[in-house]
Coordinates of C-alpha atoms in Angstrom, one line a residue:
Chain A
M1345 CA 0.0 0.0 0.0
N1346 CA 1.1 3.5 -0.8
R1347 CA 2.7 5.3 2.3
I1348 CA 0.1 8.0 2.0
N1349 CA -2.8 5.6 2.4
Q1350 CA -1.1 3.9 5.3
K1351 CA -0.6 7.2 7.0
L1352 CA -4.2 8.2 6.4
R1353 CA -5.3 5.1 8.3
E1354 CA -3.5 6.1 11.5
D1355 CA -5.7 7.2 14.3
K1356 CA -4.3 10.8 14.6
K1357 CA -4.5 14.2 13.0
L1358 CA -1.8 14.5 10.5
L1359 CA 0.7 17.4 10.3
S1360 CA 2.1 17.9 6.9
I1361 CA 4.8 20.5 6.0
Y1362 CA 5.5 22.1 2.7
F1363 CA 8.9 23.5 1.9
T1364 CA 10.5 24.8 -1.3
A1365 CA 13.4 22.6 -2.5
G1366 CA 16.6 24.5 -2.9
Y1367 CA 15.7 27.0 -0.3
P1368 CA 17.3 28.5 1.7
M1369 CA 20.4 26.7 0.3
L1370 CA 20.5 24.5 -2.8
N1371 CA 21.6 21.3 -0.9
D1372 CA 19.3 21.6 2.2
T1373 CA 16.6 19.3 0.8
A1374 CA 17.7 16.0 2.4
T1375 CA 18.6 17.6 5.7
I1376 CA 15.3 19.4 5.9
L1377 CA 13.4 16.1 5.2
E1378 CA 15.4 14.2 7.9
K1379 CA 14.8 17.0 10.5
L1380 CA 11.1 17.1 9.7
E1381 CA 10.7 13.3 10.2
E1382 CA 12.7 13.5 13.4
S1383 CA 10.5 16.2 14.7
G1384 CA 7.4 14.1 14.2
V1385 CA 5.9 15.5 11.0
D1386 CA 3.6 13.0 9.3
M1387 CA 4.1 13.9 5.7
V1388 CA 6.0 16.3 3.6
E1389 CA 5.3 18.3 0.4
I1390 CA 8.5 19.0 -1.4
G1391 CA 8.0 22.1 -3.6
L1392 CA 9.6 21.9 -7.0
P1393 CA 10.2 25.6 -7.6
F1394 CA 8.7 27.3 -10.7
S1395 CA 9.3 30.8 -12.2
D1396 CA 5.6 31.6 -12.3
P1397 CA 3.8 30.1 -9.3
L1398 CA 0.2 31.3 -9.9
A1399 CA -1.4 29.9 -6.8
D1400 CA 1.2 31.1 -4.4
G1401 CA 1.5 34.2 -2.3
P1402 CA 4.7 36.3 -1.8
T1403 CA 6.4 33.9 0.7
I1404 CA 6.5 30.9 -1.5
Q1405 CA 7.1 33.0 -4.6
E1406 CA 10.2 34.5 -3.0
S1407 CA 11.5 31.1 -1.8
S1408 CA 11.0 29.7 -5.3
T1409 CA 12.8 32.6 -7.0
I1410 CA 15.8 32.1 -4.6
A1411 CA 15.7 28.4 -5.0
L1412 CA 15.9 28.8 -8.8
K1413 CA 18.7 31.3 -8.4
N1414 CA 20.5 28.8 -6.2
G1415 CA 20.4 26.4 -9.2
M1416 CA 17.5 24.1 -8.3
T1417 CA 16.2 22.1 -11.3
T1418 CA 14.0 19.0 -11.7
I1419 CA 17.1 16.9 -12.4
K1420 CA 18.9 18.4 -9.4
L1421 CA 16.0 17.6 -7.1
F1422 CA 15.8 14.0 -8.3
E1423 CA 19.6 13.7 -7.6
Q1424 CA 19.2 15.1 -4.1
L1425 CA 16.4 12.6 -3.4
K1426 CA 18.1 9.6 -4.9
D1427 CA 18.9 7.9 -1.6
I1428 CA 16.2 9.6 0.6
R1429 CA 14.4 6.4 1.3
K1430 CA 17.5 5.1 3.2
K1431 CA 16.9 7.8 5.7
V1432 CA 13.3 9.0 5.6
S1433 CA 10.2 6.8 5.8
I1434 CA 7.2 9.2 6.0
P1435 CA 5.1 9.9 2.9
L1436 CA 6.7 12.3 0.5
V1437 CA 4.7 14.3 -2.0
I1438 CA 6.2 16.5 -4.8
M1439 CA 4.2 19.7 -5.3
G1440 CA 4.9 21.7 -8.4
Y1441 CA 3.4 23.3 -11.4
F1442 CA 2.8 21.4 -14.6
N1443 CA 5.2 23.0 -17.0
P1444 CA 8.5 21.8 -15.5
M1445 CA 7.0 18.3 -15.3
M1446 CA 5.8 18.5 -18.9
Q1447 CA 9.3 19.5 -20.0
Y1448 CA 10.9 16.6 -18.1
G1449 CA 8.3 14.3 -19.7
V1450 CA 5.3 13.3 -17.6
E1451 CA 6.0 9.6 -17.9
A1452 CA 9.7 10.0 -17.2
F1453 CA 8.8 12.2 -14.2
C1454 CA 6.4 9.7 -12.8
Q1455 CA 8.9 6.9 -13.3
K1456 CA 11.6 8.8 -11.5
C1457 CA 9.3 9.4 -8.6
E1458 CA 8.6 5.7 -8.4
E1459 CA 12.3 4.9 -8.4
I1460 CA 13.0 7.4 -5.6
G1461 CA 10.0 6.4 -3.5
I1462 CA 7.9 9.5 -3.9
D1463 CA 4.3 8.7 -3.0
G1464 CA 2.2 11.4 -4.6
L1465 CA 2.1 14.6 -6.6
I1466 CA 0.2 17.9 -6.2
I1467 CA 0.0 19.9 -9.4
P1468 CA -2.3 22.9 -8.8
D1469 CA -2.5 23.8 -12.5
L1470 CA -3.2 20.4 -13.9
P1471 CA -7.0 20.2 -14.0
V1472 CA -8.9 17.1 -12.9
A1473 CA -10.5 16.5 -16.2
E1474 CA -7.2 16.8 -18.1
Y1475 CA -5.5 14.4 -15.6
D1476 CA -8.4 11.9 -15.8
E1477 CA -8.2 11.8 -19.6
H1478 CA -4.5 12.0 -20.3
Y1479 CA -2.4 11.2 -17.3
R1480 CA -4.2 9.1 -14.8
A1481 CA -3.1 5.8 -16.3
I1482 CA 0.6 6.9 -16.1
F1483 CA 0.3 8.0 -12.5
E1484 CA -1.4 4.8 -11.5
K1485 CA 1.2 2.7 -13.4
H1486 CA 3.9 4.2 -11.2
G1487 CA 2.0 3.9 -8.0
L1488 CA 1.6 7.7 -7.5
I1489 CA -1.3 9.3 -5.8
N1490 CA -2.4 12.5 -7.4
V1491 CA -3.9 15.1 -5.0
F1492 CA -6.6 17.5 -6.1
L1493 CA -7.6 20.8 -4.5
I1494 CA -11.1 21.9 -3.5
T1495 CA -12.0 25.4 -2.3
P1496 CA -15.0 27.0 -0.6
Q1497 CA -16.2 27.9 -4.1
T1498 CA -16.1 24.4 -5.4
G1499 CA -19.6 23.1 -6.1
E1500 CA -21.0 19.9 -4.7
D1501 CA -21.1 18.0 -7.9
R1502 CA -17.5 18.9 -8.7
I1503 CA -16.4 17.9 -5.2
R1504 CA -18.0 14.5 -5.7
F1505 CA -16.2 14.1 -9.1
I1506 CA -12.9 15.1 -7.5
D1507 CA -13.5 12.6 -4.7
S1508 CA -14.2 9.9 -7.3
V1509 CA -11.0 10.6 -9.2
S1510 CA -8.8 10.9 -6.0
N1511 CA -7.0 7.9 -4.7
G1512 CA -5.4 9.4 -1.6
F1513 CA -6.6 12.6 0.1
I1514 CA -8.3 15.8 -1.0
Y1515 CA -6.4 19.0 -0.4
M1516 CA -8.9 21.3 1.1
V1517 CA -8.0 25.0 0.4
S1518 CA -9.2 26.9 3.5
S1519 CA -10.3 30.1 1.9
A1520 CA -10.4 32.0 -1.4
S1521 CA -6.8 32.9 -1.5
V1522 CA -3.3 32.2 -2.6
T1523 CA -0.9 30.6 -0.2
G1524 CA 0.1 32.4 3.0
S1525 CA -2.5 35.2 2.9
T1526 CA -5.0 34.5 5.6
S1527 CA -4.8 35.0 9.3
G1528 CA -7.0 32.9 11.5
F1529 CA -10.2 31.1 10.6
G1530 CA -13.7 32.6 11.2
N1531 CA -17.2 31.4 10.9
T1532 CA -17.0 31.1 7.1
Q1533 CA -14.2 28.5 7.3
E1534 CA -15.9 26.6 10.1
D1535 CA -19.1 26.4 8.0
Y1536 CA -17.1 25.2 5.1
F1537 CA -15.2 22.6 7.1
K1538 CA -18.5 21.3 8.5
R1539 CA -20.2 21.3 5.1
I1540 CA -17.4 19.2 3.6
A1541 CA -17.3 16.8 6.6
S1542 CA -21.0 16.2 6.2
M1543 CA -20.6 15.1 2.6
N1544 CA -19.0 11.8 3.8
L1545 CA -16.5 11.7 1.0
K1546 CA -14.4 8.6 0.5
S1547 CA -11.2 10.6 0.5
P1548 CA -10.0 12.1 3.8
Q1549 CA -9.4 15.8 3.6
I1550 CA -6.2 17.7 4.6
V1551 CA -6.6 21.4 5.0
G1552 CA -4.1 23.8 3.6
F1553 CA -3.6 27.6 3.1
G1554 CA -3.7 29.9 6.2
I1555 CA -2.5 27.4 8.8
N1556 CA 0.4 29.0 10.7
N1557 CA 0.2 27.9 14.4
A1558 CA -1.3 25.5 16.9
E1559 CA -4.6 27.3 17.0
T1560 CA -5.2 27.3 13.3
F1561 CA -3.9 23.7 13.1
T1562 CA -6.5 22.6 15.8
Q1563 CA -9.3 24.5 14.1
A1564 CA -8.5 23.0 10.7
T1565 CA -8.3 19.5 12.0
T1566 CA -11.5 19.5 14.1
T1567 CA -13.2 17.9 11.1
A1568 CA -10.4 17.2 8.6
K1569 CA -7.8 14.5 8.8
G1570 CA -4.9 16.8 8.8
A1571 CA -3.4 20.1 7.9
I1572 CA -0.6 21.4 5.7
I1573 CA 1.7 24.3 6.7
G1574 CA 3.7 26.0 4.0
S1575 CA 4.3 29.7 4.1
A1576 CA 4.6 29.9 7.9
F1577 CA 7.3 27.1 7.8
I1578 CA 9.2 29.0 5.1
K1579 CA 9.1 32.2 7.1
M1580 CA 10.4 30.3 10.1
I1581 CA 13.3 28.7 8.2
T1582 CA 14.2 32.1 6.7
K1583 CA 14.5 33.5 10.2
D1584 CA 15.8 30.6 12.3
G1585 CA 17.3 28.2 9.7
I1586 CA 17.2 24.4 9.8
S1587 CA 17.9 24.3 13.5
G1588 CA 14.5 26.0 14.1
I1589 CA 12.6 23.0 12.7
E1590 CA 12.1 21.0 15.9
N1591 CA 10.8 24.0 17.9
F1592 CA 8.5 25.0 15.1
V1593 CA 6.9 21.5 14.8
Q1594 CA 6.6 21.1 18.6
G1595 CA 4.9 24.5 18.7
I1596 CA 2.2 23.2 16.3
R1597 CA 1.1 20.3 18.5
Chain B
M1083 CA -8.1 21.6 -41.1
E1084 CA -9.9 23.2 -38.2
Y1085 CA -8.5 26.5 -37.1
H1086 CA -11.2 27.5 -34.6
V1087 CA -11.5 26.4 -31.1
N1088 CA -13.1 23.0 -30.4
E1089 CA -15.6 22.1 -27.6
K1090 CA -12.8 21.3 -25.2
G1091 CA -11.1 24.7 -25.7
Y1092 CA -8.3 23.5 -27.9
Y1093 CA -6.8 24.6 -31.2
G1094 CA -5.2 21.4 -32.4
D1095 CA -2.7 20.6 -29.7
F1096 CA -2.9 24.0 -28.0
G1097 CA -5.2 25.7 -25.6
G1098 CA -7.2 24.2 -22.8
A1099 CA -7.6 25.6 -19.3
Y1100 CA -4.6 24.8 -17.0
I1101 CA -5.8 26.6 -14.0
P1102 CA -5.7 26.0 -10.3
E1103 CA -8.9 24.8 -8.8
M1104 CA -9.4 28.1 -7.1
L1105 CA -10.1 29.7 -10.5
Y1106 CA -12.4 26.9 -11.8
P1107 CA -15.7 28.4 -10.8
N1108 CA -14.8 31.8 -12.4
V1109 CA -13.5 30.4 -15.6
E1110 CA -16.3 27.8 -15.8
E1111 CA -18.9 30.5 -15.3
L1112 CA -17.4 32.4 -18.2
R1113 CA -17.0 29.3 -20.4
S1114 CA -20.6 28.3 -20.0
K1115 CA -22.0 31.7 -20.6
Y1116 CA -19.8 33.7 -22.9
L1117 CA -21.3 32.6 -26.2
D1118 CA -24.9 33.0 -25.0
I1119 CA -24.2 36.4 -23.7
M1120 CA -22.4 37.5 -26.9
N1121 CA -25.3 36.2 -29.0
E1122 CA -28.0 38.0 -27.1
P1123 CA -29.5 40.7 -29.3
S1124 CA -29.3 43.3 -26.5
F1125 CA -25.6 42.6 -26.1
K1126 CA -24.9 42.8 -29.8
E1127 CA -26.8 46.1 -30.1
E1128 CA -24.9 47.7 -27.2
F1129 CA -21.6 46.4 -28.4
D1130 CA -22.1 47.6 -32.0
Q1131 CA -23.4 51.0 -30.8
L1132 CA -20.3 51.5 -28.6
L1133 CA -17.9 50.4 -31.3
K1134 CA -19.5 52.9 -33.6
D1135 CA -20.2 56.0 -31.4
Y1136 CA -17.5 55.6 -28.8
V1137 CA -14.6 53.8 -30.4
G1138 CA -15.2 55.4 -33.8
R1139 CA -15.6 52.3 -35.9
P1140 CA -15.5 51.2 -38.6
S1141 CA -11.8 52.1 -38.8
P1142 CA -10.7 53.0 -42.3
L1143 CA -9.1 50.6 -44.7
Y1144 CA -6.6 53.0 -46.3
L1145 CA -4.8 52.4 -49.6
A1146 CA -1.2 53.5 -48.8
K1147 CA -0.2 54.8 -52.2
R1148 CA 3.4 55.8 -51.6
L1149 CA 4.2 52.7 -49.6
S1150 CA 2.6 50.7 -52.4
E1151 CA 4.8 52.4 -55.0
K1152 CA 7.9 51.9 -53.0
Y1153 CA 7.4 48.1 -52.5
K1154 CA 5.7 47.6 -55.9
T1155 CA 2.6 46.0 -54.6
K1156 CA -0.8 47.1 -53.4
V1157 CA -0.8 47.9 -49.7
Y1158 CA -3.8 48.6 -47.6
L1159 CA -3.6 49.7 -43.9
K1160 CA -6.3 48.7 -41.5
R1161 CA -6.3 51.8 -39.3
E1162 CA -6.8 50.4 -35.8
D1163 CA -4.6 53.3 -34.7
L1164 CA -7.5 55.6 -35.2
N1165 CA -9.6 53.9 -32.6
H1166 CA -10.4 55.7 -29.3
T1167 CA -7.4 55.2 -27.0
G1168 CA -5.2 54.6 -30.0
A1169 CA -5.1 50.9 -30.6
H1170 CA -7.2 47.8 -31.3
K1171 CA -7.2 46.9 -27.5
I1172 CA -10.5 48.8 -26.9
N1173 CA -12.5 46.4 -29.2
N1174 CA -11.9 43.6 -26.6
T1175 CA -12.3 45.7 -23.5
I1176 CA -15.7 47.1 -24.6
G1177 CA -16.8 43.5 -25.2
Q1178 CA -15.6 42.2 -21.9
I1179 CA -16.9 45.0 -19.8
L1180 CA -20.4 44.3 -21.2
V1181 CA -19.9 40.6 -20.4
A1182 CA -18.8 41.5 -16.9
K1183 CA -22.0 43.5 -16.5
K1184 CA -24.1 40.6 -17.7
L1185 CA -22.3 38.4 -15.2
G1186 CA -23.1 40.9 -12.4
K1187 CA -19.5 41.6 -11.6
N1188 CA -18.7 44.9 -10.0
R1189 CA -14.9 44.9 -9.9
I1190 CA -12.5 44.6 -12.8
I1191 CA -8.9 43.6 -12.8
A1192 CA -6.5 43.6 -15.8
E1193 CA -2.8 43.1 -16.5
T1194 CA -0.8 45.4 -18.7
G1195 CA 2.7 45.6 -20.2
A1196 CA 3.1 48.8 -22.1
G1197 CA -0.1 50.2 -20.6
Q1198 CA -2.3 50.1 -23.8
H1199 CA -4.5 47.3 -22.5
G1200 CA -4.5 48.9 -19.1
V1201 CA -5.7 52.2 -20.5
A1202 CA -8.3 50.5 -22.7
T1203 CA -9.6 48.7 -19.6
A1204 CA -9.5 51.8 -17.4
T1205 CA -11.4 53.6 -20.1
V1206 CA -14.3 51.1 -20.3
C1207 CA -14.5 50.9 -16.5
A1208 CA -14.9 54.6 -16.4
L1209 CA -17.6 54.3 -19.0
A1210 CA -19.4 51.6 -17.1
G1211 CA -18.8 53.1 -13.6
I1212 CA -17.0 50.0 -12.4
Q1213 CA -14.0 49.8 -10.1
C1214 CA -10.8 49.1 -11.9
I1215 CA -7.4 47.7 -10.8
V1216 CA -4.6 47.3 -13.2
Y1217 CA -1.5 45.2 -12.5
M1218 CA 1.6 46.4 -14.1
G1219 CA 5.2 45.3 -13.7
E1220 CA 7.2 47.6 -11.5
I1221 CA 9.8 48.0 -14.3
D1222 CA 7.1 48.8 -16.8
I1223 CA 5.5 51.4 -14.5
K1224 CA 8.8 53.3 -14.7
R1225 CA 9.2 52.8 -18.5
Q1226 CA 5.6 53.8 -19.3
A1227 CA 4.9 56.7 -17.1
P1228 CA 2.4 58.5 -19.4
N1229 CA 0.1 55.5 -19.6
V1230 CA 0.3 55.1 -15.9
A1231 CA -0.9 58.7 -15.6
R1232 CA -3.7 58.0 -18.1
M1233 CA -5.0 55.1 -16.1
K1234 CA -4.9 57.1 -12.9
M1235 CA -6.7 60.0 -14.6
L1236 CA -9.4 57.5 -15.8
G1237 CA -9.9 56.5 -12.1
A1238 CA -8.1 53.2 -12.1
E1239 CA -5.8 52.0 -9.4
V1240 CA -2.4 50.8 -10.8
R1241 CA -0.8 48.1 -8.7
P1242 CA 2.9 47.3 -9.2
A1243 CA 3.8 43.7 -9.8
K1244 CA 7.0 43.2 -7.8
S1245 CA 7.5 39.5 -8.2
G1246 CA 9.7 37.6 -10.6
S1247 CA 11.0 39.8 -13.5
K1248 CA 8.6 42.6 -12.6
T1249 CA 7.2 42.8 -16.2
L1250 CA 4.1 41.7 -18.2
K1251 CA 4.2 38.0 -17.3
D1252 CA 4.5 38.9 -13.6
A1253 CA 1.7 41.4 -13.9
T1254 CA -0.4 38.6 -15.4
N1255 CA 0.5 36.3 -12.4
E1256 CA -0.5 39.1 -10.0
A1257 CA -3.9 39.6 -11.8
I1258 CA -4.5 35.9 -11.6
R1259 CA -3.7 35.8 -7.9
D1260 CA -6.1 38.7 -7.3
W1261 CA -8.8 36.7 -9.1
I1262 CA -8.1 33.8 -6.8
N1263 CA -8.4 36.1 -3.8
N1264 CA -11.6 37.7 -5.2
P1265 CA -13.5 34.9 -6.9
V1266 CA -17.1 36.2 -6.6
D1267 CA -17.3 39.9 -7.5
T1268 CA -14.4 40.2 -9.9
H1269 CA -14.0 39.8 -13.7
Y1270 CA -10.6 39.6 -15.1
I1271 CA -10.3 41.3 -18.5
I1272 CA -7.4 39.6 -20.2
G1273 CA -6.0 41.8 -23.0
S1274 CA -4.6 39.3 -25.4
A1275 CA -5.7 36.1 -27.1
I1276 CA -4.1 34.1 -24.3
G1277 CA -5.1 32.5 -21.0
P1278 CA -7.4 29.6 -20.2
H1279 CA -10.3 28.7 -22.5
P1280 CA -12.6 30.6 -23.2
Y1281 CA -10.4 33.7 -23.1
P1282 CA -8.4 33.2 -26.4
D1283 CA -11.7 32.5 -28.2
M1284 CA -13.6 35.3 -26.5
V1285 CA -10.9 37.9 -27.1
T1286 CA -10.5 36.7 -30.7
R1287 CA -14.3 37.1 -31.3
F1288 CA -14.3 40.6 -30.0
Q1289 CA -11.3 41.5 -32.1
S1290 CA -12.8 39.8 -35.2
I1291 CA -14.5 43.0 -36.0
I1292 CA -11.2 43.9 -37.7
S1293 CA -11.4 41.2 -40.3
E1294 CA -15.2 41.6 -40.6
E1295 CA -14.7 45.2 -41.7
I1296 CA -11.7 44.4 -43.9
K1297 CA -13.9 42.1 -46.0
W1298 CA -16.6 44.6 -46.9
Q1299 CA -14.2 47.5 -47.1
L1300 CA -11.9 45.7 -49.5
K1301 CA -15.0 44.7 -51.5
E1302 CA -15.7 48.5 -51.9
H1303 CA -12.1 49.3 -52.9
E1304 CA -11.2 46.3 -55.0
G1305 CA -14.4 44.5 -55.8
R1306 CA -13.3 41.5 -53.9
E1307 CA -13.5 40.5 -50.2
N1308 CA -10.3 38.6 -49.9
P1309 CA -6.8 40.0 -50.1
D1310 CA -3.9 37.9 -51.2
Y1311 CA -2.1 38.5 -47.9
I1312 CA -3.1 39.6 -44.5
V1313 CA -0.3 40.8 -42.2
A1314 CA -0.2 41.4 -38.4
C1315 CA 2.3 41.6 -35.6
I1316 CA 2.1 39.1 -32.8
G1317 CA 3.0 39.3 -29.2
G1318 CA 0.2 37.4 -27.4
G1319 CA -1.7 37.9 -30.6
S1320 CA -5.0 39.7 -30.1
N1321 CA -4.8 42.1 -33.1
A1322 CA -3.5 39.3 -35.3
A1323 CA -6.3 36.9 -34.1
G1324 CA -8.9 39.6 -35.0
T1325 CA -7.2 40.4 -38.3
Y1326 CA -7.1 36.8 -39.4
Y1327 CA -10.4 35.5 -38.0
H1328 CA -12.7 35.8 -41.0
F1329 CA -9.9 34.6 -43.4
L1330 CA -8.8 31.5 -41.5
D1331 CA -10.9 29.2 -43.6
T1332 CA -10.1 30.9 -46.9
P1333 CA -6.9 29.2 -48.0
E1334 CA -6.3 31.6 -50.9
V1335 CA -5.7 34.4 -48.3
G1336 CA -2.1 34.1 -47.2
I1337 CA -1.7 34.7 -43.4
I1338 CA 1.4 36.4 -42.3
A1339 CA 2.5 36.8 -38.7
V1340 CA 5.4 39.0 -37.6
E1341 CA 7.1 38.4 -34.3
A1342 CA 9.7 40.5 -32.5
A1343 CA 13.2 39.2 -33.1
G1344 CA 14.5 41.9 -30.7
K1345 CA 18.3 42.0 -31.1
G1346 CA 18.1 38.9 -33.4
V1347 CA 16.5 35.5 -33.0
S1348 CA 19.7 33.9 -31.7
S1349 CA 21.0 36.9 -29.7
G1350 CA 19.4 35.8 -26.4
K1351 CA 17.4 39.0 -26.5
S1352 CA 14.4 38.1 -28.5
A1353 CA 10.6 37.5 -28.3
A1354 CA 10.3 35.3 -31.4
T1355 CA 8.2 32.6 -29.7
S1356 CA 7.4 30.6 -32.8
K1357 CA 11.2 30.0 -33.4
L1358 CA 12.4 29.9 -29.8
G1359 CA 9.4 28.5 -28.0
K1360 CA 8.6 24.9 -27.1
E1361 CA 5.2 23.5 -26.2
G1362 CA 4.4 24.4 -22.6
V1363 CA 1.9 25.8 -20.2
I1364 CA 1.7 29.5 -19.3
H1365 CA -1.1 31.5 -17.7
G1366 CA -3.6 28.8 -18.1
C1367 CA -3.0 27.5 -21.6
K1368 CA -0.9 25.0 -23.5
T1369 CA 1.0 26.9 -26.2
L1370 CA 4.4 27.7 -27.6
L1371 CA 6.4 29.2 -24.8
M1372 CA 10.0 30.5 -24.3
Q1373 CA 11.5 28.6 -21.5
S1374 CA 14.6 27.0 -20.1
L1375 CA 15.3 23.3 -20.7
D1376 CA 14.0 22.8 -17.1
G1377 CA 10.6 24.4 -17.9
Q1378 CA 11.2 27.7 -16.2
I1379 CA 9.7 30.6 -18.2
T1380 CA 12.3 32.9 -19.6
E1381 CA 12.2 36.6 -20.0
P1382 CA 11.7 37.8 -23.6
Y1383 CA 13.0 41.0 -25.0
S1384 CA 11.7 43.4 -27.6
I1385 CA 12.0 47.2 -28.0
S1386 CA 8.2 47.0 -28.3
A1387 CA 6.6 46.5 -24.9
G1388 CA 3.5 45.0 -26.5
L1389 CA 5.4 42.2 -28.2
D1390 CA 7.5 41.4 -25.1
Y1391 CA 5.6 38.2 -24.0
P1392 CA 7.2 34.8 -23.6
G1393 CA 4.2 32.9 -25.1
V1394 CA 1.8 33.3 -28.0
G1395 CA -1.9 32.7 -28.1
P1396 CA -2.9 29.1 -28.6
M1397 CA -4.6 29.8 -31.9
H1398 CA -1.4 31.2 -33.3
A1399 CA 0.7 28.3 -32.0
H1400 CA -1.7 26.1 -34.0
L1401 CA -1.5 28.3 -37.1
A1402 CA 2.3 28.1 -36.8
R1403 CA 2.4 24.3 -36.3
T1404 CA 0.0 23.6 -39.2
G1405 CA 1.7 26.0 -41.5
R1406 CA -1.6 27.9 -42.1
A1407 CA 0.3 31.1 -41.1
E1408 CA 3.8 32.1 -42.3
F1409 CA 5.8 33.4 -39.4
F1410 CA 8.5 36.0 -39.7
S1411 CA 10.6 37.7 -37.1
V1412 CA 11.8 41.3 -37.4
T1413 CA 14.6 42.9 -35.4
D1414 CA 14.2 46.1 -33.3
D1415 CA 16.3 48.0 -36.0
D1416 CA 14.2 46.9 -38.9
A1417 CA 11.0 47.7 -37.1
M1418 CA 12.1 51.1 -36.1
T1419 CA 13.2 51.9 -39.6
A1420 CA 9.8 50.7 -41.0
G1421 CA 8.1 53.0 -38.4
L1422 CA 10.1 56.0 -39.6
E1423 CA 9.5 55.1 -43.2
L1424 CA 5.7 54.9 -42.7
S1425 CA 5.8 58.3 -40.9
Q1426 CA 7.5 59.9 -43.8
L1427 CA 5.8 58.1 -46.7
E1428 CA 2.3 58.3 -45.4
G1429 CA 2.2 60.8 -42.6
I1430 CA 1.3 58.1 -40.0
I1431 CA 3.4 57.4 -37.0
P1432 CA 2.8 53.8 -36.0
A1433 CA 3.1 52.1 -32.7
I1434 CA 6.3 50.1 -32.6
E1435 CA 4.3 46.9 -32.4
S1436 CA 2.7 47.8 -35.7
S1437 CA 6.1 48.8 -37.1
H1438 CA 7.1 45.2 -36.9
A1439 CA 4.2 44.2 -39.2
L1440 CA 5.3 47.0 -41.6
A1441 CA 8.8 45.6 -41.7
I1442 CA 7.4 42.6 -43.6
F1443 CA 8.7 44.1 -46.8
N1444 CA 12.3 43.4 -45.7
E1445 CA 11.3 39.7 -45.3
K1446 CA 9.1 38.9 -48.2
K1447 CA 8.7 40.1 -51.7
F1448 CA 5.1 40.6 -53.0
K1449 CA 3.9 40.6 -56.6
P1450 CA 2.8 43.9 -58.2
D1451 CA -0.8 42.7 -58.5
D1452 CA -0.9 41.3 -54.9
V1453 CA -3.3 43.0 -52.5
V1454 CA -1.6 43.1 -49.1
V1455 CA -3.6 44.2 -46.0
I1456 CA -1.5 45.2 -43.0
S1457 CA -3.1 45.7 -39.6
L1458 CA -1.9 49.0 -38.2
S1459 CA -2.8 48.0 -34.7
G1460 CA -1.9 51.2 -32.9
R1461 CA -0.6 54.7 -33.1
G1462 CA 2.9 55.8 -32.1
D1463 CA 2.1 58.5 -29.6
K1464 CA 2.9 56.2 -26.7
D1465 CA 6.3 55.3 -28.3
L1466 CA 7.5 58.8 -29.0
N1467 CA 10.2 58.6 -26.3
T1468 CA 11.5 55.4 -27.7
Y1469 CA 11.6 56.8 -31.2
I1470 CA 13.3 60.0 -29.9
D1471 CA 16.0 58.0 -28.1
Y1472 CA 16.5 55.7 -31.1
F1473 CA 16.7 58.2 -33.9
K1474 CA 18.1 61.0 -31.7
L1475 CA 15.3 63.2 -32.8

């Protein structure tokens, strides 16, 4: 069974961390992953940086720009992750935009992920219908879980469709925003979380966008299976460096 | 061969809607309604009326006699430069502001490079009394101060795009992010024939008034609707799309696209996407795109801010791949010279974008009895400083 699905079966709320590969320094990737696992993180999204990250706010944009300046590329990331499964056993997801994957070759990209032991992909600008028609067979052949997003604006029929195409979890975007731009959850989010919970979807939901501390983590995971922290983690690592990881994670739960 | 968009939003291999889920409801709402809205009699009536009384259409089709003599062929200029606000851009913004009203939107966002689309958007927002926010690269804001002032005078807020390379592609990213953050009340007026489906088709249809008029105007001048060649410059490709539209399925009309070679196609400072681009995804569509081997989008260069875009509309990518259109690229120097030449032969100072189309005569020889229609997409007022610097005027 895919590591993501195993993890989703565990009887606990999952904490997932996003970081941009190649940031702050080009060769930090493996070290950050080890530290995250040691600190008790349940899953990691490794961001493959892109020059034009449409769905991301300033924090992740800036980290992507620096990572690219540092020399991060798709080939480089795969090199850095070559032996990662000797050291890290939690589920690993690559999150990136479609164009760099397309240029590497979708099939080659998926094959490489399988070789390394990547468990899933999140590609915000690859639409569900496009995936279903052209790429699903490739992903499944290489044992990869593709994770789709839903937002407060996503209609019920579409959520059901996304649920039917999903084979891991659904990435529940907390509010109408790009990454890193909300502060705290209000009634709107609570209603949305409850509405989704009451739909009894087959795929567990993990909430992302706007989670930056213990309070928002707890709010987000009241109904959902877990939560993803991205921008807040990148801000921390910018300030405190890799040595700040343990404290940060312990501060969340 | 099919040159129009299909049901799934593709032109051959190109197009589609590669958008984050956050944008799906907005884009889907537009996709499911744009054709119905555009076909409503009340919409058509208002659109036609505004094009006539406000924009000043039809724009003349002018037989450029001295230019024709010089190049020993018959050259007509489609005078989009005479439109209100000085370029073809307003055809699209008039259409989209009416669509936005039908959709009940009360906030408009737009991206702009040189500022022409920003001005055209600010203009129609003033006309409709709707709030307008224009994203513009921080670098472009400095380069295009008069257009920034125009937008402000028209009541728009100009927000600097400070991310990435701080130019048009980043302004587009910022506009898309704004739309993600404001999914309910906001309509995004994209200025070129790019973006997720249905934008390329919608923009093309609004701009197709250009070729619609060329057909009947040429009939009046020449007794025939179809020229031998139709020429337009291409950045994202909105004026080209409108200029070609009604000739796409008429194979006897040769379609010519002129891209910006910048300092030369192989110089590393160019915007000749059909030559330098590879299939990729930018701003929501699959198209030809200038990028690194690793799939990072690279920064194009042209002396013309309107042609300075790393991609090209998906329809044009399809026209290039199928060979329906012949693509040429023209350097900064050749374009500037062609702009000066038109000024002195015909008394018309063209926008530098349009000067690229005019430089076609360096690239291709036409027969004496050919009828060649060139889209003069904009006027040169906005480019005066560039002309002054270049020619030491």
